Short mmCIF file of C-alpha atoms in Angstrom, two decimals:
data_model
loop_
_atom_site.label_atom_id
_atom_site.label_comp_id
_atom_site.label_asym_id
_atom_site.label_seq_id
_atom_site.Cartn_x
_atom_site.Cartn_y
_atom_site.Cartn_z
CA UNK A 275 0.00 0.00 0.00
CA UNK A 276 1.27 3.56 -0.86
CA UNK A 277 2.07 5.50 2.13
CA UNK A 278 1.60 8.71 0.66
CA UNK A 279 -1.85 10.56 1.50
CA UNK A 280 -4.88 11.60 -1.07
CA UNK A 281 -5.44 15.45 0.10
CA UNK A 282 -9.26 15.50 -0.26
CA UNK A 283 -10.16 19.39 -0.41
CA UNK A 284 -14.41 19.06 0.43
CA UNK A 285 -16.65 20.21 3.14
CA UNK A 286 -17.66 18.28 6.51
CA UNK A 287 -21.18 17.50 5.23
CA UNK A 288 -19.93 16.06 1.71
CA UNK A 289 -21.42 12.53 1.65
CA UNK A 290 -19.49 11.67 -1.43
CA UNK A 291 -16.54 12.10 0.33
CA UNK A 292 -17.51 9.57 3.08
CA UNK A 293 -18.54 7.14 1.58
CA UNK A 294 -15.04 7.13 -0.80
CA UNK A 295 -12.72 7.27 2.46
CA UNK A 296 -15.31 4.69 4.27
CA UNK A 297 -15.10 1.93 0.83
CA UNK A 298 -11.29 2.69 -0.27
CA UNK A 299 -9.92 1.62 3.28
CA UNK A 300 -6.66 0.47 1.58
CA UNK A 301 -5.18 3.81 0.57
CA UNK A 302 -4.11 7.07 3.12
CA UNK A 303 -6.62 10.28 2.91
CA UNK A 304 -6.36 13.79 4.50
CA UNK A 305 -9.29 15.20 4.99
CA UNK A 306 -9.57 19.27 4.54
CA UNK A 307 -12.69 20.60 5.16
CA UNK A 308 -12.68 24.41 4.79
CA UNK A 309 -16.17 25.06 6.44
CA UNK A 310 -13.32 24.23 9.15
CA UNK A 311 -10.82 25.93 8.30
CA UNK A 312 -9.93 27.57 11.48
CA UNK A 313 -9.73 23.79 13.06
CA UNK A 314 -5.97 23.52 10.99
CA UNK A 315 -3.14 24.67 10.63
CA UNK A 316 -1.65 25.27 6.99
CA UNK A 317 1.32 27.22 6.20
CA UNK A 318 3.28 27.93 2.54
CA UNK A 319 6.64 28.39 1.49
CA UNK A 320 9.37 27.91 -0.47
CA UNK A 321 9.90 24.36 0.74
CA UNK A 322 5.73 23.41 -0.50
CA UNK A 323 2.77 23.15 2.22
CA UNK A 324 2.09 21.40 5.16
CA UNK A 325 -1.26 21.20 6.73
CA UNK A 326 -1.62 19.93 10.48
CA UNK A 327 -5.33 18.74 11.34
CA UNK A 328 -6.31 17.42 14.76
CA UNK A 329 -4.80 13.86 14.72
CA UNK A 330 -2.63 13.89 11.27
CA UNK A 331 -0.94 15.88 8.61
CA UNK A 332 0.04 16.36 5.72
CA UNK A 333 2.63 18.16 2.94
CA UNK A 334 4.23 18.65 -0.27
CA UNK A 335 6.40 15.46 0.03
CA UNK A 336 3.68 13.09 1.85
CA UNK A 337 0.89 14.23 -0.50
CA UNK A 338 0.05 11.54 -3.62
CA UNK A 339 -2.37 13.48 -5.42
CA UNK A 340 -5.36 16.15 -4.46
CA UNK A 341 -9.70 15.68 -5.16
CA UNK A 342 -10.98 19.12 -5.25
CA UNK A 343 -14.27 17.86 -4.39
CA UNK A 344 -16.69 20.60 -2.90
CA UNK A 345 -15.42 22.95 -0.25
CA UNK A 346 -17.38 25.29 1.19
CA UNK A 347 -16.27 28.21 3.47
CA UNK A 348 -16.29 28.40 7.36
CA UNK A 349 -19.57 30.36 8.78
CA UNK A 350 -17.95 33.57 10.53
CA UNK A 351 -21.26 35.07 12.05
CA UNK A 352 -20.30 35.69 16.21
CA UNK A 353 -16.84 36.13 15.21
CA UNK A 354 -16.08 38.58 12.46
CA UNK A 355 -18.47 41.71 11.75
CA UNK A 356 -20.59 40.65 8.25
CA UNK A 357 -17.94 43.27 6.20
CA UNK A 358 -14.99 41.47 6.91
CA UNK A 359 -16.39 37.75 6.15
CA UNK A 360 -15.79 37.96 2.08
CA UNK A 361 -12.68 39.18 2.79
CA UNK A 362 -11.53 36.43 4.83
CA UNK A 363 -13.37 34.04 2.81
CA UNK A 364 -11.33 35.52 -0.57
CA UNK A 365 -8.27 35.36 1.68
CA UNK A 366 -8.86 31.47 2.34
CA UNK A 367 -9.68 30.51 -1.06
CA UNK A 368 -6.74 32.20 -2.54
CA UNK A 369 -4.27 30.32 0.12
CA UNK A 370 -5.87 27.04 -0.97
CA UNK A 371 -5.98 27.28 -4.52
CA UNK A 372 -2.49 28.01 -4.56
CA UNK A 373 -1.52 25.01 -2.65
CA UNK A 374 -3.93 23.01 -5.48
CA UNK A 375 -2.62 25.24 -8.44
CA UNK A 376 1.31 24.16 -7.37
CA UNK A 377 1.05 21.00 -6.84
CA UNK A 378 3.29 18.61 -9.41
CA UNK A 379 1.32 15.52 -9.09
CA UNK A 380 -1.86 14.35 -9.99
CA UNK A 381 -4.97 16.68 -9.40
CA UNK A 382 -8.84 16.42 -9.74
CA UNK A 383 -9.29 18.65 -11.17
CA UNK A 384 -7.04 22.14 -10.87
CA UNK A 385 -9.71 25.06 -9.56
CA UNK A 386 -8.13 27.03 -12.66
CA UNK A 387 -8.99 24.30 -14.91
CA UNK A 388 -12.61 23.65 -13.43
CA UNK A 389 -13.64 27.47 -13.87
CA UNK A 390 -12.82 27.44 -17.27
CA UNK A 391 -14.15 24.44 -18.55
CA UNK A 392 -17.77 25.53 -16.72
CA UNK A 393 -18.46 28.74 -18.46
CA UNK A 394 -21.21 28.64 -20.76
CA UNK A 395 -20.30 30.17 -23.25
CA UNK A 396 -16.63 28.51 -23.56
CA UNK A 397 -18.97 25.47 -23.38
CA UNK A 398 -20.91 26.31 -26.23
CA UNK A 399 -18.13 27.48 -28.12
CA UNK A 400 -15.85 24.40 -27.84
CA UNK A 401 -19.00 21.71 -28.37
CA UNK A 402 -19.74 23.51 -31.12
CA UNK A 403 -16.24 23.31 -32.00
CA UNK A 404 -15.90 19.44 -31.63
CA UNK A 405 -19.03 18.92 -33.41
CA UNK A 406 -21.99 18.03 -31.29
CA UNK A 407 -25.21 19.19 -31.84
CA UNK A 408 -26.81 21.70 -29.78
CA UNK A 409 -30.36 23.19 -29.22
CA UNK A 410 -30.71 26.51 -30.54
CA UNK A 411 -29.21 28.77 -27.26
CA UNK A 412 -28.31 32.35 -27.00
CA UNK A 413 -26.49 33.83 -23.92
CA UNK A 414 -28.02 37.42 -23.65
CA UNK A 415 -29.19 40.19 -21.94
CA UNK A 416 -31.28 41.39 -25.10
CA UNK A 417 -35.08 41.46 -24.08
CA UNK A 418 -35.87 40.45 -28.17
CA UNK A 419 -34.05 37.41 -27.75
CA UNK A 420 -36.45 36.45 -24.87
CA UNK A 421 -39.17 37.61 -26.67
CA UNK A 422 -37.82 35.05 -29.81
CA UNK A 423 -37.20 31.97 -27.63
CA UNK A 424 -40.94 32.39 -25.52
CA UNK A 425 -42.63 32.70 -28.86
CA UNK A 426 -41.06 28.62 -29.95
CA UNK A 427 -41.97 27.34 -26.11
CA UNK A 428 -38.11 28.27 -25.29
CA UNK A 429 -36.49 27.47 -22.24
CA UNK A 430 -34.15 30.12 -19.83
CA UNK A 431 -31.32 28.78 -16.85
CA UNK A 432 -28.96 30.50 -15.16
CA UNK A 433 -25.74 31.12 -17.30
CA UNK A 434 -23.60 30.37 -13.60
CA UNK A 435 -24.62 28.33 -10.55
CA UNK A 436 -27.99 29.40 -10.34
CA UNK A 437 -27.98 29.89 -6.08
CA UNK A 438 -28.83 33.30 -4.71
CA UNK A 439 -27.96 33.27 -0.82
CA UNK A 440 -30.33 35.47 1.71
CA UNK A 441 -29.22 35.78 5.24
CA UNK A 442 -28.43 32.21 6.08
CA UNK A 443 -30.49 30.72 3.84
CA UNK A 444 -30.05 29.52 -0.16
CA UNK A 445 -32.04 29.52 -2.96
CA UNK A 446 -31.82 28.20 -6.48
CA UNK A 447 -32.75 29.11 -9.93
CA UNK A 448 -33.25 26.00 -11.90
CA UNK A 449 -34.10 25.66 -15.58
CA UNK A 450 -37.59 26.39 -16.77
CA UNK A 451 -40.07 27.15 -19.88
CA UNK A 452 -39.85 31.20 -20.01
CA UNK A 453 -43.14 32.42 -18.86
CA UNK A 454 -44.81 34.80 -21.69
CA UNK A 455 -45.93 37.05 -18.70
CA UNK A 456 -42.65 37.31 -16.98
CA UNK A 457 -41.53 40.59 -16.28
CA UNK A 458 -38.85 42.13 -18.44
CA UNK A 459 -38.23 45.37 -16.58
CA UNK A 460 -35.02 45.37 -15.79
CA UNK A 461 -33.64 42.34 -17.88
CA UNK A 462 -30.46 44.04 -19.33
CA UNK A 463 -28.64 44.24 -16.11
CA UNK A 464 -28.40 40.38 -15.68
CA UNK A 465 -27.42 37.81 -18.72
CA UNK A 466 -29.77 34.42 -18.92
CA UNK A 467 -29.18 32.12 -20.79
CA UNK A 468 -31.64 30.74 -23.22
CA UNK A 469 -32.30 27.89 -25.03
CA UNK A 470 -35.14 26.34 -27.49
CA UNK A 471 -37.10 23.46 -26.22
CA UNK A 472 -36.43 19.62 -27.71
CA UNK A 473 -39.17 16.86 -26.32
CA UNK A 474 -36.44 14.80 -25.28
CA UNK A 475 -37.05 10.54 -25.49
CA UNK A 476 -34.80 10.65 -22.40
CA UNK A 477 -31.47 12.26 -21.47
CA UNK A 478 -28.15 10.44 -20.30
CA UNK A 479 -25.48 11.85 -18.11
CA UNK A 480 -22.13 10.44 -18.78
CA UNK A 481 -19.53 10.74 -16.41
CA UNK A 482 -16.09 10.12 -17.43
CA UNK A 483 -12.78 9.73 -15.41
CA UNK A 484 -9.58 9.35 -17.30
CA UNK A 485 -10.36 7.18 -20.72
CA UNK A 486 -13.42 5.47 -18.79
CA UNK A 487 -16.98 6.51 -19.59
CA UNK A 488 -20.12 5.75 -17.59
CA UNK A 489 -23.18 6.69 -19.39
CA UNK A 490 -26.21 6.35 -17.75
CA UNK A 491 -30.12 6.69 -19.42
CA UNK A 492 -32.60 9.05 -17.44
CA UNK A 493 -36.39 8.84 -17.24
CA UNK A 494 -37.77 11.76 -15.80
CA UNK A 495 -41.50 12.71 -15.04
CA UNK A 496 -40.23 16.42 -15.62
CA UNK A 497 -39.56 17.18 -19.12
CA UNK A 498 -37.83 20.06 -18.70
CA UNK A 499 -35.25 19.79 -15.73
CA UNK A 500 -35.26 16.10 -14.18
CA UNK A 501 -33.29 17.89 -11.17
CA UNK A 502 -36.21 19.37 -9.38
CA UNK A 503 -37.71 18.12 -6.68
CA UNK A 504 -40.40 15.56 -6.01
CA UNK A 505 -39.80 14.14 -9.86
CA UNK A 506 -39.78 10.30 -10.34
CA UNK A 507 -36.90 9.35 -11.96
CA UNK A 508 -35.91 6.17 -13.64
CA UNK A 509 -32.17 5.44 -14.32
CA UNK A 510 -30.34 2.66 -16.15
CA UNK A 511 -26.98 2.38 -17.55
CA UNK A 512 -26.62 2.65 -21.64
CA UNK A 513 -24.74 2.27 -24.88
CA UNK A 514 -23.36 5.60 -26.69
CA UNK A 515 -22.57 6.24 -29.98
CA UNK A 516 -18.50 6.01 -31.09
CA UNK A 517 -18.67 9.93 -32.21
CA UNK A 518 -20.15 10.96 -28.97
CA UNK A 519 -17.26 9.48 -26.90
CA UNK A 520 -15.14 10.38 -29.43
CA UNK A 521 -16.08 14.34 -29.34
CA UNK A 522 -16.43 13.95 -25.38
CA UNK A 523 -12.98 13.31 -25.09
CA UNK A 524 -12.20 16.19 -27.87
CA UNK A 525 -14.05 18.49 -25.86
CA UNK A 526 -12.35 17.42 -21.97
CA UNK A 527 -9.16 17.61 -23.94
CA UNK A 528 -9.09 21.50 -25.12
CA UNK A 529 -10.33 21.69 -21.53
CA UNK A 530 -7.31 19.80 -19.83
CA UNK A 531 -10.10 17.88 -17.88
CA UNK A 532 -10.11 14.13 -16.90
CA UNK A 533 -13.09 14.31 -15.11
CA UNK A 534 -16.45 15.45 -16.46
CA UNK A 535 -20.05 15.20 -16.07
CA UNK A 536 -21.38 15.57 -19.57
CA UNK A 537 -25.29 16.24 -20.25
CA UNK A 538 -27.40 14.91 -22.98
CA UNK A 539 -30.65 15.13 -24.65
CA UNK A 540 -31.69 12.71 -26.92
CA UNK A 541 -34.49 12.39 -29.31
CA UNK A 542 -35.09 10.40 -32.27
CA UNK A 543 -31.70 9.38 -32.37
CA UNK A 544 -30.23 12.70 -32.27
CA UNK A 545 -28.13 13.55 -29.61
CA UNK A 546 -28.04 17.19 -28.34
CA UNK A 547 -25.11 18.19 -26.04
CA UNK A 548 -26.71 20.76 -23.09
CA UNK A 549 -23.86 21.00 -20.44
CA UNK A 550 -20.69 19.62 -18.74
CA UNK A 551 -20.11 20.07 -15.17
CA UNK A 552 -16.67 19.48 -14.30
CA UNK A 553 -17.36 18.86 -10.32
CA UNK A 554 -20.59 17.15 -11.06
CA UNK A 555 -21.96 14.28 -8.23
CA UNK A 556 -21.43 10.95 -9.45
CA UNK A 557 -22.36 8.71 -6.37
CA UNK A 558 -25.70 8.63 -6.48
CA UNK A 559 -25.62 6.98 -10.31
CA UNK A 560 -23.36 4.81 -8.56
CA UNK A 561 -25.73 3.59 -5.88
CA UNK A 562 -28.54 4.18 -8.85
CA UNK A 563 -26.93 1.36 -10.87
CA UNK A 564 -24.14 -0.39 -9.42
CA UNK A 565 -21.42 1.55 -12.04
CA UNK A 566 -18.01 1.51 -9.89
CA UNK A 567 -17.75 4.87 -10.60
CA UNK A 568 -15.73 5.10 -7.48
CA UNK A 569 -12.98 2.90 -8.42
CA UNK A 570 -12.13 4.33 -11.32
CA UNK A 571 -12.22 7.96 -9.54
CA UNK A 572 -9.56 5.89 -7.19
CA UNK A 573 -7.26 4.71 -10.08
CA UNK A 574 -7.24 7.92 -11.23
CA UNK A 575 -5.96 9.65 -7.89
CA UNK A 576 -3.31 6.56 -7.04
CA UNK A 577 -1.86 6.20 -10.46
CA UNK A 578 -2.72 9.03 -12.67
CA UNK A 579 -5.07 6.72 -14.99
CA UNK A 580 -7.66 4.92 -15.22
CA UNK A 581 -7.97 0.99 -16.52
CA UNK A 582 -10.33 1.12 -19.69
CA UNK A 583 -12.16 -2.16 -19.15
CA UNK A 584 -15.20 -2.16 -16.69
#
């Protein structure tokens, strides 16, 4: 067994993260969960990091490889007046993605790397670019653009993460049919990003780590986002088509990605590329349909591949 650690940058509450420590008992993992921050004790320098937690530690010479997973940062309310806490917060992030964005070995994924690869319209540019077929879309803050896509039944999503925080609470803007009554006062000051509407057969997500792809077939009550809540969903693991794969691992590649969550409708055949998340979940399609997604996420992180056989 290597004796080297898997620095696992998450958050306390990230299930995903559990269960992989709890299953892959065999390998080393440091745990860093920034809504803790305060709980360790990381310093940089010229010789690398070194991060001391309660009962372990780790640094640059100890470390195997890093999972940005999903960190999240440490509540400051009772300690720090409201004005300082995105300061701090910025101050955090900025130590931590430098330890991630040095780092020599193995990484999934880079921070810098993840941010571009989830922009919209990179994303459109670049499928478009490796030649899959998209809905008609337009990223806009023109008010006749709206006024186009509601006229064909067109549908509108955020263009970022879609989660507007108030007080201590979150809230989330999911995708939808644009309303022909919604209000347009005030629509230039925010982009949205807009897209016509396909009556999907079904959609797939496929997840791929390294050169291994997991695509999985979705059955969703909700025909427009099979996301939201309360929607009975149906999964089962599927075939793609060669030039699918083929301009999936185009597209990771002018990305410098090796892990990806990529989005699909599909309808009569016809396959039409909506998104790729490059932090997407990928345990629950694991527990959905037995997939060892997991393993291969493993493999990736311990030897910088991935084996291409199931």
């Amino acid at each position: 067994m290597n004796s080297r650690l898997i620095l696992v940058v998450t958050s306390s509450y990230d299930k995903t993260c559990d269960y992989l420590i709890t299953k892959f008992t065999q390998f080393k993992f440091f745990r860093l969960d920034l809504d803790r921050f305060s709980e360790y004790r990381i310093t940089c320098s010229s010789n690398g990091f070194k991060i001391k937690g309660t009962s372990s530690e780790i640094d640059s010479e100890s470390c195997l490889s890093i999972y940005f997973r999903k960190p999240s940062m440490e509540k400051l309310d009772g300690i720090f007046e409201s004005h300082y806490h995105s300061y701090i917060h910025r101050e955090t992030y900025s130590l931590i993605e430098g330890i991630i964005e040095s780092f020599k070995g193995t990484v999934l994924t880079k921070p810098s790397i993840m941010r571009r690869a989830n922009n919209k319209v990179l994303q459109a540019s670049l499928a478009t670019e490796v030649g899959f077929n998209l809905p008609e879309l337009a990223i806009t803050n023109d008010v006749t653009l709206l006024k186009h896509f509601s006229n064909q039944k067109g549908i509108i999503k955020p263009v970022a993460i879609g989660e507007i925080t108030r007080d201590s609470s979150k809230e989330f803007v999911q995708t939808n049919l644009i309303d022909p009554s919604f209000a347009t006062r005030n629509f230039e000051y925010s982009p949205v990003y807009l897209q016509s509407y396909i009556q999907k057969g079904f959609e797939v997500r496929l997840t791929i780590i390294g050169k291994r792809v997991f695509p999985v077939k979705i059955h969703s009550q909700n025909h427009i986002d099979w996301r939201k809540p309360n929607n009975k969903v149906v999964y089962e693991t599927c075939s793609i088509p060669e030039d699918i794969e083929r301009n999936c691992f185009a597209f990771m590649d002018l990305c410098g990605m090796r892990f990806g969550c990529f989005d699909f409708i599909v309808k009569d055949d016809m396959w039409y590329f909506l998104e790729m998340n490059a932090n997407g979940q990928w345990a629950w399609l694991e527990f959905e349909t037995g997939l060892n997604i997991s393993e291969s996420i493993i493999d990736y992180l311990t030897t910088g591949s991935t084996k291409m056989e199931p």
